[in-house]
Coordinates of N, CA and C in Angstrom, one line a residue:
M1 N 2.3 -23.6 -10.1 CA 1.9 -23.1 -8.8 C 2.7 -21.8 -8.4
K2 N 4.1 -21.9 -8.7 CA 4.9 -20.8 -8.4 C 4.5 -19.5 -9.2
A3 N 4.2 -19.7 -10.5 CA 3.7 -18.6 -11.3 C 2.5 -18.0 -10.7
R4 N 1.6 -18.8 -10.2 CA 0.3 -18.3 -9.6 C 0.6 -17.4 -8.4
W5 N 1.6 -17.8 -7.5 CA 1.9 -16.9 -6.4 C 2.7 -15.7 -6.8
L6 N 3.5 -15.8 -7.8 CA 4.2 -14.6 -8.4 C 3.2 -13.6 -8.9
T7 N 2.2 -14.1 -9.6 CA 1.1 -13.3 -10.1 C 0.4 -12.6 -8.9
L8 N 0.0 -13.4 -7.9 CA -0.7 -12.8 -6.8 C 0.2 -11.7 -6.1
A9 N 1.5 -12.0 -6.0 CA 2.4 -11.1 -5.4 C 2.5 -9.8 -6.2
L10 N 2.5 -9.9 -7.5 CA 2.6 -8.7 -8.3 C 1.3 -7.9 -8.1
I11 N 0.2 -8.5 -8.2 CA -1.1 -7.8 -8.0 C -1.2 -7.1 -6.7
A12 N -0.8 -7.9 -5.7 CA -0.8 -7.3 -4.3 C 0.1 -6.2 -4.2
S13 N 1.3 -6.3 -4.7 CA 2.3 -5.2 -4.6 C 1.8 -3.9 -5.3
V14 N 1.2 -4.1 -6.5 CA 0.8 -2.9 -7.2 C -0.4 -2.2 -6.5
A15 N -1.4 -3.1 -6.1 CA -2.5 -2.5 -5.3 C -2.1 -1.9 -4.0
L16 N -1.2 -2.5 -3.3 CA -0.7 -2.0 -2.1 C 0.0 -0.7 -2.3
N17 N 0.9 -0.6 -3.3 CA 1.7 0.6 -3.5 C 0.7 1.7 -3.9
L18 N -0.3 1.5 -4.7 CA -1.3 2.5 -5.0 C -2.0 3.0 -3.8
F19 N -2.4 2.0 -2.9 CA -3.1 2.4 -1.7 C -2.2 3.2 -0.8
L20 N -1.0 2.7 -0.5 CA 0.0 3.4 0.4 C 0.3 4.8 -0.2
A21 N 0.5 4.9 -1.5 CA 0.9 6.2 -2.1 C -0.2 7.2 -1.8
G22 N -1.5 6.7 -1.9 CA -2.6 7.6 -1.7 C -2.7 8.0 -0.2
V23 N -2.5 7.0 0.7 CA -2.5 7.3 2.1 C -1.4 8.2 2.5
V24 N -0.2 7.9 2.1 CA 0.9 8.7 2.5 C 0.8 10.1 1.9
A25 N 0.5 10.2 0.6 CA 0.4 11.5 0.0 C -0.7 12.4 0.6
G26 N -1.9 11.7 0.9 CA -3.0 12.4 1.4 C -2.8 12.8 2.9
R27 N -2.2 12.0 3.7 CA -2.1 12.2 5.1 C -0.8 13.0 5.5
I28 N 0.3 12.7 4.8 CA 1.5 13.3 5.2 C 1.8 14.5 4.4
G29 N 1.6 14.4 3.1 CA 1.9 15.5 2.2 C 0.8 16.5 2.1
G30 N -0.4 16.1 2.5 CA -1.5 17.0 2.4 C -2.0 17.2 1.0
E31 N -1.6 16.3 0.1 CA -2.0 16.4 -1.3 C -3.2 15.5 -1.5
A32 N -4.3 16.0 -1.3 CA -5.5 15.2 -1.4 C -5.7 14.7 -2.9
A33 N -5.3 15.5 -3.8 CA -5.4 15.1 -5.2 C -4.7 13.8 -5.5
Q34 N -3.5 13.6 -4.9 CA -2.8 12.3 -5.1 C -3.5 11.2 -4.5
G35 N -4.1 11.4 -3.4 CA -4.9 10.3 -2.7 C -6.1 10.0 -3.6
V36 N -6.7 10.9 -4.2 CA -7.8 10.7 -5.1 C -7.4 9.9 -6.3
R37 N -6.2 10.2 -6.8 CA -5.7 9.5 -8.0 C -5.4 8.1 -7.6
A38 N -4.8 7.9 -6.4 CA -4.5 6.5 -6.0 C -5.7 5.7 -5.8
K39 N -6.8 6.3 -5.2 CA -8.0 5.6 -5.0 C -8.6 5.2 -6.4
R40 N -8.6 6.2 -7.4 CA -9.1 5.9 -8.7 C -8.3 4.7 -9.3
S41 N -7.0 4.7 -9.2 CA -6.2 3.6 -9.7 C -6.6 2.3 -9.1
F42 N -6.8 2.3 -7.8 CA -7.2 1.1 -7.1 C -8.5 0.6 -7.6
E43 N -9.4 1.6 -7.7 CA -10.8 1.2 -8.2 C -10.7 0.7 -9.6
A44 N -9.8 1.3 -10.4 CA -9.7 0.8 -11.8 C -9.2 -0.7 -11.8
L45 N -8.4 -1.0 -10.9 CA -8.0 -2.4 -10.8 C -9.2 -3.3 -10.4
L46 N -9.9 -2.8 -9.4 CA -11.1 -3.6 -9.0 C -12.2 -3.7 -10.0
A47 N -12.2 -2.7 -10.9 CA -13.3 -2.7 -12.0 C -13.2 -3.9 -12.9
T48 N -12.1 -4.5 -12.9 CA -12.0 -5.7 -13.7 C -12.7 -6.9 -13.1
L49 N -13.2 -6.8 -11.9 CA -13.8 -7.9 -11.2 C -15.4 -7.6 -11.2
P50 N -16.1 -8.7 -11.0 CA -17.6 -8.6 -10.8 C -17.8 -7.9 -9.4
E51 N -18.9 -7.2 -9.3 CA -19.2 -6.4 -8.1 C -19.0 -7.2 -6.8
E52 N -19.5 -8.4 -6.7 CA -19.4 -9.2 -5.5 C -17.9 -9.4 -5.1
K53 N -17.1 -9.6 -6.1 CA -15.7 -9.9 -5.9 C -15.0 -8.6 -5.5
R54 N -15.4 -7.4 -6.0 CA -14.8 -6.2 -5.6 C -15.1 -6.0 -4.1
G55 N -16.3 -6.3 -3.7 CA -16.7 -6.2 -2.3 C -15.9 -7.1 -1.4
L56 N -15.6 -8.3 -1.9 CA -14.7 -9.2 -1.2 C -13.3 -8.6 -0.9
V57 N -12.7 -8.0 -2.0 CA -11.4 -7.5 -1.8 C -11.5 -6.3 -0.9
R58 N -12.5 -5.4 -1.0 CA -12.6 -4.3 -0.1 C -12.8 -4.8 1.4
R59 N -13.6 -5.8 1.6 CA -13.8 -6.3 3.0 C -12.5 -6.8 3.6
E60 N -11.7 -7.5 2.8 CA -10.4 -8.0 3.3 C -9.5 -6.9 3.7
L61 N -9.5 -5.9 2.8 CA -8.6 -4.7 3.1 C -9.1 -3.9 4.3
R62 N -10.4 -3.8 4.4 CA -11.0 -3.0 5.5 C -10.7 -3.7 6.9
Q63 N -10.5 -5.0 6.9 CA -10.2 -5.7 8.1 C -8.9 -5.2 8.7
V64 N -7.9 -4.9 7.9 CA -6.6 -4.5 8.4 C -6.4 -3.0 8.5
L65 N -7.4 -2.2 8.1 CA -7.3 -0.8 8.2 C -7.0 -0.2 9.6
P66 N -7.6 -0.7 10.7 CA -7.3 -0.2 12.0 C -5.8 -0.3 12.3
E67 N -5.3 -1.5 12.0 CA -3.8 -1.8 12.2 C -3.0 -0.8 11.3
V68 N -3.4 -0.7 10.1 CA -2.7 0.2 9.1 C -2.7 1.6 9.6
R69 N -3.9 2.1 10.1 CA -4.0 3.4 10.6 C -3.1 3.7 11.8
R70 N -3.0 2.7 12.7 CA -2.1 2.8 13.9 C -0.6 2.9 13.4
D71 N -0.2 2.1 12.4 CA 1.1 2.1 11.9 C 1.4 3.4 11.2
L72 N 0.4 3.9 10.4 CA 0.5 5.2 9.7 C 0.8 6.3 10.7
Q73 N 0.0 6.3 11.8 CA 0.2 7.4 12.8 C 1.6 7.3 13.4
A74 N 2.0 6.1 13.7 CA 3.4 6.0 14.3 C 4.4 6.4 13.3
M75 N 4.2 6.1 12.0 CA 5.1 6.5 11.0 C 5.2 8.0 10.9
Q76 N 4.1 8.6 10.9 CA 4.0 10.1 10.9 C 4.8 10.7 12.0
E77 N 4.6 10.1 13.2 CA 5.3 10.6 14.4 C 6.8 10.4 14.2
A78 N 7.2 9.3 13.7 CA 8.6 9.1 13.5 C 9.2 10.0 12.5
R79 N 8.5 10.3 11.4 CA 8.9 11.3 10.4 C 9.0 12.7 11.0
A80 N 8.1 13.0 11.8 CA 8.1 14.3 12.5 C 9.4 14.4 13.4
A81 N 9.7 13.3 14.1 CA 10.9 13.2 15.0 C 12.1 13.4 14.1
V82 N 12.2 12.8 12.9 CA 13.3 13.0 12.0 C 13.5 14.5 11.7
A83 N 12.4 15.1 11.3 CA 12.4 16.5 10.9 C 12.8 17.4 12.1
A84 N 12.3 17.1 13.3 CA 12.7 17.9 14.4 C 14.2 17.7 14.7
E85 N 14.7 16.5 14.6 CA 16.1 16.3 14.9 C 17.0 17.0 13.9
M86 N 16.6 16.9 12.6 CA 17.3 17.5 11.5 C 17.3 19.1 11.7
A87 N 16.3 19.6 12.3 CA 16.2 21.1 12.4 C 17.1 21.6 13.6
R88 N 17.6 20.7 14.4 CA 18.4 21.1 15.5 C 19.7 21.7 15.0
P89 N 20.4 22.6 15.8 CA 21.7 23.1 15.4 C 22.7 22.0 15.2
Q90 N 22.7 21.0 16.1 CA 23.6 19.8 16.0 C 22.8 18.5 16.0
P91 N 22.3 18.1 14.8 CA 21.5 16.9 14.8 C 22.3 15.7 15.3
D92 N 21.6 14.8 16.0 CA 22.1 13.6 16.5 C 21.9 12.5 15.4
G93 N 23.0 12.1 14.8 CA 22.9 11.1 13.7 C 22.3 9.8 14.2
A94 N 22.6 9.3 15.4 CA 22.0 8.1 15.9 C 20.5 8.2 16.1
A95 N 20.1 9.3 16.6 CA 18.6 9.6 16.8 C 17.9 9.6 15.5
I96 N 18.5 10.2 14.5 CA 17.9 10.2 13.1 C 17.8 8.8 12.6
D97 N 18.9 8.0 12.8 CA 18.9 6.6 12.3 C 17.8 5.8 13.0
R98 N 17.6 6.0 14.3 CA 16.5 5.3 15.1 C 15.1 5.7 14.5
H99 N 14.9 7.0 14.3 CA 13.6 7.4 13.7 C 13.4 6.9 12.3
F100 N 14.5 6.9 11.5 CA 14.3 6.3 10.2 C 14.0 4.8 10.2
R101 N 14.6 4.1 11.2 CA 14.3 2.6 11.3 C 12.9 2.5 11.7
E102 N 12.3 3.4 12.6 CA 10.9 3.3 12.9 C 10.0 3.5 11.7
V103 N 10.4 4.5 10.9 CA 9.6 4.8 9.7 C 9.6 3.5 8.8
Q104 N 10.8 2.9 8.6 CA 10.9 1.7 7.8 C 10.1 0.6 8.4
A105 N 10.2 0.4 9.7 CA 9.4 -0.7 10.4 C 7.9 -0.5 10.2
R106 N 7.5 0.7 10.4 CA 6.0 0.9 10.2 C 5.6 0.8 8.8
T107 N 6.4 1.2 7.9 CA 6.0 1.1 6.4 C 6.0 -0.4 6.1
T108 N 6.9 -1.2 6.6 CA 6.9 -2.6 6.3 C 5.7 -3.3 7.0
A109 N 5.3 -2.9 8.2 CA 4.2 -3.5 8.8 C 2.9 -3.2 8.1
M110 N 2.8 -2.0 7.5 CA 1.6 -1.6 6.7 C 1.6 -2.5 5.4
Q111 N 2.7 -2.6 4.8 CA 2.8 -3.4 3.6 C 2.4 -4.8 3.9
E112 N 3.0 -5.4 4.9 CA 2.7 -6.8 5.2 C 1.2 -7.0 5.5
A113 N 0.6 -6.1 6.3 CA -0.8 -6.3 6.6 C -1.7 -6.2 5.4
L114 N -1.4 -5.2 4.5 CA -2.2 -5.1 3.3 C -1.9 -6.2 2.3
Q115 N -0.7 -6.6 2.2 CA -0.4 -7.7 1.3 C -1.1 -9.0 1.7
Q116 N -1.1 -9.3 3.0 CA -1.8 -10.5 3.4 C -3.3 -10.4 3.2
A117 N -3.8 -9.2 3.4 CA -5.3 -9.1 3.2 C -5.6 -9.3 1.7
F118 N -4.7 -8.7 0.9 CA -4.9 -8.8 -0.6 C -4.7 -10.3 -1.0
K119 N -3.8 -10.9 -0.4 CA -3.5 -12.4 -0.7 C -4.7 -13.2 -0.4
R120 N -5.3 -12.9 0.8 CA -6.5 -13.7 1.2 C -7.7 -13.5 0.2
A121 N -7.8 -12.2 -0.2 CA -8.9 -11.9 -1.2 C -8.6 -12.6 -2.5
A122 N -7.4 -12.5 -3.0 CA -7.0 -13.0 -4.3 C -7.2 -14.5 -4.4
A123 N -6.9 -15.2 -3.2 CA -7.1 -16.7 -3.2 C -8.6 -17.1 -3.4
K124 N -9.5 -16.1 -3.2 CA -10.9 -16.4 -3.4 C -11.4 -16.0 -4.8
L125 N -10.5 -15.6 -5.6 CA -10.8 -15.2 -7.0 C -10.5 -16.4 -7.9
T126 N -11.2 -16.4 -9.1 CA -10.9 -17.4 -10.1 C -9.6 -17.0 -10.8
V127 N -9.0 -18.0 -11.5 CA -7.8 -17.7 -12.2 C -8.0 -16.6 -13.3
E128 N -9.2 -16.6 -13.9 CA -9.5 -15.6 -14.8 C -9.6 -14.2 -14.2
E129 N -10.2 -14.1 -13.0 CA -10.3 -12.8 -12.3 C -8.9 -12.3 -11.9
R130 N -8.0 -13.3 -11.4 CA -6.7 -12.9 -11.1 C -5.9 -12.4 -12.3
G131 N -6.1 -13.1 -13.4 CA -5.5 -12.7 -14.7 C -5.9 -11.3 -15.1
A132 N -7.2 -11.0 -15.0 CA -7.6 -9.6 -15.3 C -7.0 -8.6 -14.4
L133 N -6.9 -8.9 -13.1 CA -6.3 -8.0 -12.2 C -4.8 -7.8 -12.6
L134 N -4.1 -8.9 -12.9 CA -2.7 -8.9 -13.3 C -2.5 -8.0 -14.5
E135 N -3.4 -8.2 -15.5 CA -3.2 -7.3 -16.7 C -3.4 -5.9 -16.4
A136 N -4.4 -5.6 -15.6 CA -4.7 -4.2 -15.2 C -3.5 -3.6 -14.4
A137 N -3.0 -4.4 -13.5 CA -1.8 -4.0 -12.7 C -0.6 -3.7 -13.5
K138 N -0.4 -4.6 -14.5 CA 0.8 -4.4 -15.4 C 0.6 -3.1 -16.2
Q139 N -0.6 -2.8 -16.7 CA -0.8 -1.5 -17.4 C -0.6 -0.3 -16.5
R140 N -1.1 -0.4 -15.2 CA -0.9 0.7 -14.3 C 0.6 0.9 -13.9
A141 N 1.3 -0.3 -13.7 CA 2.7 -0.2 -13.3 C 3.5 0.4 -14.4
G142 N 3.1 0.2 -15.7 CA 3.9 0.8 -16.8 C 3.8 2.3 -16.8
R143 N 2.8 2.9 -16.2 CA 2.6 4.3 -16.2 C 3.3 5.0 -15.0
A144 N 3.7 4.2 -14.0 CA 4.4 4.8 -12.8 C 5.7 5.4 -13.2
R145 N 6.0 6.6 -12.7 CA 7.3 7.3 -13.0 C 7.8 7.9 -11.7
V146 N 9.1 7.9 -11.6 CA 9.8 8.5 -10.5 C 10.0 10.0 -11.0
P147 N 9.6 10.9 -10.1 CA 9.7 12.4 -10.6 C 11.1 12.8 -10.7
E148 N 11.3 13.7 -11.6 CA 12.7 14.3 -11.8 C 12.9 15.3 -10.6
I149 N 14.1 15.3 -10.2 CA 14.5 16.2 -9.1 C 15.4 17.3 -9.6

C-alpha cells in the first residue's frame, strides 16, 4: 500500500512540476516555447492512458485551475514586489523576505491543489495505468537538467 502511494506521489510530482514549469515559464518569463514543451511533456505522460482516462485526468486538473490561476496571479505580484524592492537604492530586507514568503506560499498552494487533483485522478486508474504513468514519469524525470549558470 505504501509503495502505491509513493508511486502516485512520484507521478503527481512529475506531472505537477511539468505543468508548473510551463505555467511559470509561459506567464512570468514570457517564454511560450517552454510552456509548449511542458504541455507536450504532460501530454506525453497522458498518452500512456486510454483516451477516456486522459479526459478524467484533465477534468480533475481543470477543476482546480481557477484556484491555481488566482495563486499564480498573487505569486506574480509578489515577485514583482520583490523586484521593485530590490531596485530601490536601499532595499528593505524584511520586505523582501515577506514577499519571498508570499511567493513560496503561493507556489505551495498551487502544488497542493494540483497534487490533490492528480491524486484523485490517479486513484481512478488501474494499477497498470498508474504503472505506465510511473514509467513515463521516470523517463521524463531522467531528462530534467538544472541549467548551468
